[in-house]
Amino acid sequence: MQETWRWYGPNDSVSLTNILQAGASGVVTSLHHVPTGEAWSLDEILKRKACIEAEGLEWTVIESIPLHNDIKTRSKDYARHIENYKQSLINVGKAGLKTVCYNFMPVVDWTRTNLLYELPNKSKALRFEMSDFAAYDVYYLQRENAENAYEADVLAKAKQRFDAMSDLEKDLLEKNIIAGLPGGEGSYDRQGILSAITEFIQLGTEKFRENLIEFLREIIPVAEEAGVDMCIHPDDPPFSLFGLPRVVSTADDVRTLFDAVPSTANGLTLCAGSFGVRADNNLVGMVEEFGNKIHFVHLRNVTRDPDGSFCESAHLDGDNDMVGLVQALLAEEQRRKKAGKGYTNIAMRPDHGHLLGDEIGKSNINPGYSFAGRMKGLAELRGVIHALETISNNEAANR
Ligand code: DNO
């Protein structure tokens, strides 16, 4: 597997030199300064690529080229935005880049309620607390019929939580949920989010899915021609928020997309932490089923609570079997090798990390994207990969 590292560009608290020191060889980044919906110029892509290569690193994956909301609703200016997206892909291909991650989440991108949840060892983790989310949705945002989206016990706890929260805590919860996390799309105020939610709820799940498929039908032939592999990132978390449609939460969802537009350029970002929030998602099964359509992997773990809440755990500690998953990915690399496609190194990045050491309290650390926490995750994963490869090489030598 190729070790990569997400970088938010020149203003990231973690520098390219730091990434090199962490031992990764690939960088995962985007042109974050280009507004969503505008075409990426070849010149801008090449400039960013040169700056990464000057450090002795490679720009392995683009995460993400975000989709304008008009494409998601297939209304207003969507045709122009799709043309711009195609132009971006053509330029990405010309620049020699091969992999583009994106997502199709409505209104909110990845979402947590607590960005500084203290763990028993005093590190801070990202957490999604269902009752806090419900408290925001039902009692603070006061979305119409919001209470229908939650179980009675979650609602009862939400009411208790809300009544006990200070105004400051309520504002922080709101900021965490709707102001947008790094790399995510969309930052809203209360009125803005309510009208965006209404628009997507009216669209409904099947129409929303159809809009994604229509987008893929138009974009995938262009990606193929440009030599670019697209890989969709799953919904994070993989269930409906604010009653909104979600169409990339399960293996069934992914299968539907792959069946509708069959091409290896129509691929998947296997985000273990996102899919892994649902106990009914079988990560190893996904690797076996989706095989060479997995172009990029996020390795991260979570602990799940029965009400849908979850907490980002240490990379090897959560409810998902990380060793089993890595083993399945290494087996997939072997299958690709045998199929004569050359040794295909799957790009992985340690996704998120705890906040620890002297990064705690600093204001410029992107939530989930600390240096030390991710380096700890990467080092643990590197150990797993190294051990599994060594065992399988030794077995092969003794055969
Ligand atoms: C969070 C990430 C997301 C993801 C985008 C993909 O850490 O997993 O920012 O990169 O949603 O488009």
XYZ file of C-alpha atoms and ligand atoms in Angstrom:
411
model
C 0.000 0.000 0.000
C 1.169 3.515 -0.594
C 1.212 5.706 2.493
C -0.329 9.088 1.828
C -1.220 12.068 3.982
C -3.908 14.702 3.671
C -2.608 18.233 3.352
C -4.801 21.342 3.351
C -2.346 23.425 1.357
C 0.203 26.102 2.240
C -1.763 27.269 5.320
C -1.939 23.805 6.895
C -0.339 23.622 10.352
C 1.393 20.477 9.097
C 3.997 21.239 6.425
C 5.070 19.140 3.470
C 8.376 18.583 5.290
C 6.419 17.195 8.260
C 4.665 14.780 5.902
C 8.013 13.578 4.628
C 9.170 13.138 8.223
C 6.060 11.088 9.012
C 7.226 8.685 6.321
C 4.444 9.103 3.770
C 5.353 9.315 0.100
C 2.075 10.637 -1.267
C 0.108 13.792 -0.649
C -3.667 14.026 -0.756
C -4.854 17.539 -1.370
C -7.144 19.822 -3.293
C -7.087 23.342 -4.695
C -9.013 24.571 -1.680
C -8.864 28.179 -2.873
C -10.828 27.481 -6.067
C -14.533 28.127 -5.376
C -16.811 25.094 -5.699
C -18.220 24.879 -9.202
C -15.374 26.646 -10.985
C -13.142 24.747 -13.389
C -9.598 23.978 -12.205
C -7.085 25.513 -14.590
C -4.137 23.439 -15.762
C -1.831 26.173 -14.598
C -3.102 26.101 -10.987
C -2.894 22.301 -10.857
C 0.657 22.297 -12.187
C 1.746 24.980 -9.732
C 0.471 22.968 -6.748
C 1.956 19.767 -8.154
C 5.377 21.415 -8.535
C 5.308 22.676 -4.967
C 4.591 19.144 -3.681
C 7.257 17.572 -5.893
C 9.835 20.139 -4.805
C 9.590 18.516 -1.358
C 10.272 15.060 -2.776
C 6.620 14.013 -2.489
C 3.999 13.019 -5.028
C 0.450 14.389 -5.400
C -1.237 11.002 -5.330
C -4.911 11.774 -4.835
C -7.081 14.830 -5.259
C -9.457 15.020 -2.311
C -11.797 16.464 -3.327
C -13.131 18.199 -6.367
C -16.387 19.150 -4.675
C -19.684 19.162 -6.526
C -21.741 22.305 -6.699
C -25.181 22.010 -5.077
C -26.844 22.682 -8.440
C -25.415 19.364 -9.681
C -26.807 17.617 -6.605
C -30.279 19.085 -7.129
C -29.926 18.994 -10.920
C -31.451 22.429 -11.140
C -30.501 26.014 -11.915
C -26.974 26.204 -13.348
C -26.157 22.468 -13.163
C -25.290 22.044 -16.858
C -22.571 24.689 -16.669
C -21.228 23.201 -13.450
C -20.991 19.759 -15.026
C -19.125 21.258 -17.990
C -16.721 22.910 -15.527
C -16.267 19.592 -13.723
C -15.420 17.895 -17.003
C -12.888 20.613 -17.762
C -11.312 20.095 -14.341
C -10.973 16.358 -15.018
C -9.405 16.977 -18.420
C -6.860 19.328 -16.836
C -6.197 16.912 -13.974
C -5.422 14.216 -16.553
C -3.159 16.565 -18.523
C -1.232 17.293 -15.334
C -0.612 13.564 -14.943
C -2.794 13.119 -11.851
C -4.838 9.952 -11.708
C -7.242 9.796 -8.774
C -10.085 12.102 -7.790
C -12.101 11.631 -4.596
C -15.466 13.375 -4.194
C -18.684 12.892 -2.296
C -22.396 13.294 -2.831
C -23.708 14.326 0.563
C -26.550 16.833 0.600
C -26.183 20.097 2.548
C -23.725 18.936 5.206
C -20.441 17.167 4.499
C -18.831 15.116 7.288
C -20.442 15.931 10.614
C -19.564 15.648 14.310
C -21.136 17.149 17.435
C -17.992 17.272 19.594
C -14.520 18.049 18.266
C -12.734 17.828 21.618
C -14.157 14.769 23.349
C -11.751 13.785 26.091
C -10.688 10.146 26.156
C -9.563 8.318 29.327
C -5.922 8.863 28.273
C -6.526 12.649 27.992
C -6.271 12.782 24.194
C -9.151 14.483 22.390
C -11.281 12.733 19.814
C -14.038 13.611 17.352
C -17.428 12.336 18.429
C -20.967 12.193 17.116
C -23.527 12.135 19.896
C -26.963 11.298 18.544
C -28.869 13.030 21.340
C -26.831 16.223 20.909
C -27.520 16.168 17.197
C -31.232 15.645 17.894
C -31.151 18.449 20.477
C -29.798 20.790 17.847
C -32.193 19.635 15.128
C -35.386 19.542 17.210
C -34.965 22.213 19.876
C -32.474 24.716 18.507
C -32.938 24.665 14.747
C -36.609 23.690 15.244
C -36.808 22.022 11.875
C -40.393 21.103 10.971
C -41.252 17.517 11.996
C -37.670 16.929 13.124
C -38.839 14.863 16.103
C -40.060 12.147 13.684
C -36.458 11.378 12.802
C -35.467 10.140 16.276
C -36.307 7.307 18.656
C -38.224 8.270 21.799
C -35.290 7.602 24.142
C -32.948 9.733 22.024
C -35.498 12.556 22.061
C -35.887 12.353 25.826
C -32.124 12.514 26.303
C -31.915 15.327 23.741
C -34.423 17.404 25.704
C -32.465 16.871 28.906
C -29.209 17.795 27.199
C -30.699 20.878 25.620
C -32.193 22.147 28.880
C -28.858 21.692 30.628
C -26.753 23.446 27.943
C -25.572 27.008 28.395
C -26.014 29.447 25.496
C -22.302 29.144 24.824
C -22.539 25.362 24.592
C -25.531 25.632 22.273
C -23.631 28.006 20.002
C -20.599 25.707 19.962
C -22.805 22.730 19.070
C -24.350 24.732 16.243
C -20.943 25.802 14.992
C -19.654 22.217 15.059
C -22.635 20.991 13.066
C -23.320 23.679 10.478
C -20.223 25.838 10.084
C -18.448 23.068 8.138
C -15.412 20.971 9.029
C -12.116 21.197 7.105
C -12.316 19.792 3.623
C -16.072 19.742 3.896
C -18.487 21.612 1.767
C -20.944 24.187 2.893
C -20.995 26.589 5.754
C -24.412 27.845 6.736
C -26.274 30.079 9.100
C -29.529 28.875 10.645
C -31.869 30.248 7.973
C -29.585 29.111 5.170
C -29.391 25.555 6.403
C -33.152 25.333 6.893
C -33.892 26.317 3.319
C -31.169 24.013 1.925
C -32.599 21.132 3.954
C -36.133 21.785 2.680
C -34.920 21.792 -0.915
C -33.213 18.384 -0.611
C -35.984 16.772 1.430
C -38.443 17.755 -1.289
C -36.182 16.112 -3.852
C -36.386 12.749 -2.059
C -33.919 9.875 -1.959
C -34.581 8.268 -5.339
C -34.432 11.533 -7.280
C -31.252 12.469 -5.414
C -29.702 9.107 -6.324
C -30.816 9.566 -9.924
C -29.067 12.954 -10.005
C -25.831 11.286 -8.921
C -26.205 8.617 -11.592
C -26.925 11.261 -14.254
C -23.775 13.083 -13.150
C -21.755 9.850 -13.421
C -23.162 9.087 -16.880
C -21.860 12.432 -18.079
C -18.587 12.532 -16.209
C -17.219 8.975 -16.325
C -16.572 8.857 -20.113
C -14.617 12.111 -19.752
C -12.655 10.694 -16.810
C -11.849 7.540 -18.811
C -10.611 9.614 -21.712
C -8.505 11.749 -19.363
C -7.016 8.682 -17.644
C -8.548 9.651 -14.319
C -10.198 7.350 -11.775
C -13.056 8.839 -9.791
C -13.687 7.426 -6.318
C -16.744 8.419 -4.356
C -16.413 8.917 -0.619
C -19.201 7.440 1.512
C -21.597 9.458 3.615
C -20.102 10.383 6.954
C -21.968 9.357 9.043
C -23.676 6.728 6.858
C -27.250 7.556 7.789
C -29.688 10.385 7.230
C -29.060 13.693 9.007
C -31.836 16.304 9.266
C -34.105 13.856 7.390
C -31.956 14.371 4.266
C -31.458 11.746 1.578
C -28.252 9.694 1.801
C -27.243 7.497 -1.123
C -23.669 6.299 -0.431
C -24.012 4.622 2.974
C -24.014 0.882 2.269
C -22.641 -1.753 -0.120
C -26.068 -1.801 -1.818
C -25.787 1.924 -2.523
C -22.322 1.486 -4.044
C -23.446 -1.507 -6.107
C -26.302 0.555 -7.553
C -23.850 3.214 -8.733
C -21.434 0.666 -10.179
C -24.216 -1.193 -12.000
C -25.636 2.019 -13.445
C -22.298 3.173 -14.883
C -19.915 0.221 -15.241
C -16.313 1.385 -15.580
C -13.233 1.160 -13.388
C -13.147 4.958 -13.596
C -16.367 4.860 -11.548
C -14.757 3.798 -8.288
C -14.856 4.001 -4.519
C -12.950 5.608 -1.660
C -13.173 2.915 0.983
C -13.449 5.044 4.098
C -13.335 2.501 6.915
C -14.355 5.060 9.522
C -17.432 6.219 7.620
C -18.783 2.852 6.473
C -17.657 1.374 9.802
C -20.181 3.411 11.785
C -22.796 0.873 10.679
C -22.358 -2.576 12.151
C -24.171 -3.981 9.074
C -21.436 -2.749 6.726
C -18.956 -5.554 6.146
C -15.680 -3.825 5.259
C -13.815 -6.958 4.218
C -16.810 -8.005 2.098
C -16.683 -4.617 0.371
C -13.008 -5.063 -0.503
C -13.748 -8.506 -1.915
C -16.781 -7.320 -3.871
C -15.592 -3.963 -5.181
C -11.992 -5.102 -5.811
C -10.173 -3.024 -8.372
C -12.732 -0.247 -8.199
C -11.292 0.745 -4.844
C -8.906 3.518 -5.786
C -8.263 5.033 -2.393
C -8.578 3.972 1.239
C -9.105 5.941 4.457
C -8.022 3.895 7.452
C -9.727 4.956 10.652
C -11.694 3.238 13.393
C -14.731 4.002 15.538
C -16.510 2.719 18.608
C -20.264 2.516 18.148
C -23.057 3.066 20.666
C -26.472 1.412 20.252
C -28.269 4.727 19.564
C -26.098 5.540 16.531
C -23.574 7.698 18.398
C -19.933 6.979 17.685
C -16.484 8.091 18.716
C -13.285 8.061 16.690
C -11.066 5.518 18.423
C -7.357 4.830 18.049
C -6.717 3.313 14.634
C -6.388 -0.277 15.847
C -8.782 -0.084 18.778
C -12.352 0.397 17.602
C -15.213 -1.898 16.649
C -13.849 -2.608 13.169
C -11.183 -5.230 12.611
C -8.420 -3.110 11.114
C -5.970 -5.991 10.770
C -8.557 -8.024 8.852
C -9.279 -5.054 6.612
C -5.610 -4.421 5.836
C -5.188 -8.131 5.107
C -8.082 -7.979 2.626
C -6.547 -4.926 0.939
C -3.158 -6.639 0.632
C -4.906 -9.641 -0.914
C -6.580 -7.293 -3.395
C -3.173 -5.912 -4.345
C -2.013 -9.482 -4.995
C -5.079 -10.137 -7.185
C -4.268 -7.045 -9.240
C -0.691 -8.195 -9.601
C -1.775 -11.648 -10.760
C -4.298 -10.175 -13.189
C -1.267 -8.739 -14.962
C -2.083 -5.128 -14.279
C 1.317 -4.673 -12.705
C 1.704 -4.213 -8.997
C -1.025 -1.818 -8.048
C -0.223 -0.091 -4.841
C -3.451 1.000 -3.165
C -3.144 4.534 -1.793
C -4.149 4.759 1.836
C -4.076 7.549 4.331
C -4.372 7.419 8.097
C -7.690 9.196 8.392
C -7.938 11.571 11.321
C -6.034 11.200 14.560
C -6.475 12.215 18.161
C -5.357 15.568 19.426
C -2.508 15.027 21.849
C 0.801 16.387 23.106
C 1.543 20.040 22.554
C -1.005 20.396 19.744
C -3.754 20.481 22.400
C -4.950 24.053 22.856
C -3.453 25.368 19.620
C -6.010 27.169 17.508
C -4.618 26.372 14.072
C -5.003 22.573 14.059
C -7.670 21.282 11.687
C -10.063 19.050 13.684
C -9.019 15.439 13.141
C -5.931 16.487 11.217
C -3.288 16.944 13.896
C 0.291 15.931 13.178
C 1.074 13.701 16.162
C -2.293 11.909 16.233
C -2.160 11.000 12.582
C 1.487 10.021 12.808
C 0.595 7.658 15.657
C -2.172 6.168 13.493
C 0.106 5.871 10.485
C 2.855 4.232 12.526
C 0.445 1.661 13.932
C -0.961 0.886 10.513
C 2.527 0.685 9.021
C 3.361 -1.901 11.659
C 0.311 -3.970 10.724
C 1.104 -3.783 7.006
C 4.746 -4.665 7.585
C 3.887 -7.629 9.803
C 1.283 -9.037 7.415
C 3.587 -8.655 4.413
C 6.480 -10.261 6.235
C 4.358 -13.241 7.269
C 3.042 -13.770 3.765
C 6.514 -13.405 2.173
C 7.929 -15.923 4.642
C 5.107 -18.345 3.891
C 5.708 -17.972 0.159
C 9.463 -18.606 0.629
C 8.798 -21.779 2.651
C 6.313 -23.221 0.200
C -13.099 13.958 6.565
C -13.119 13.472 5.227
C -14.007 14.306 4.316
C -13.906 13.755 2.925
C -14.749 14.413 1.913
C -14.614 13.691 0.592
O -12.128 13.855 7.197
O -13.323 12.140 5.163
O -13.533 15.616 4.315
O -12.608 13.946 2.522
O -16.064 14.380 2.317
O -15.219 14.415 -0.406
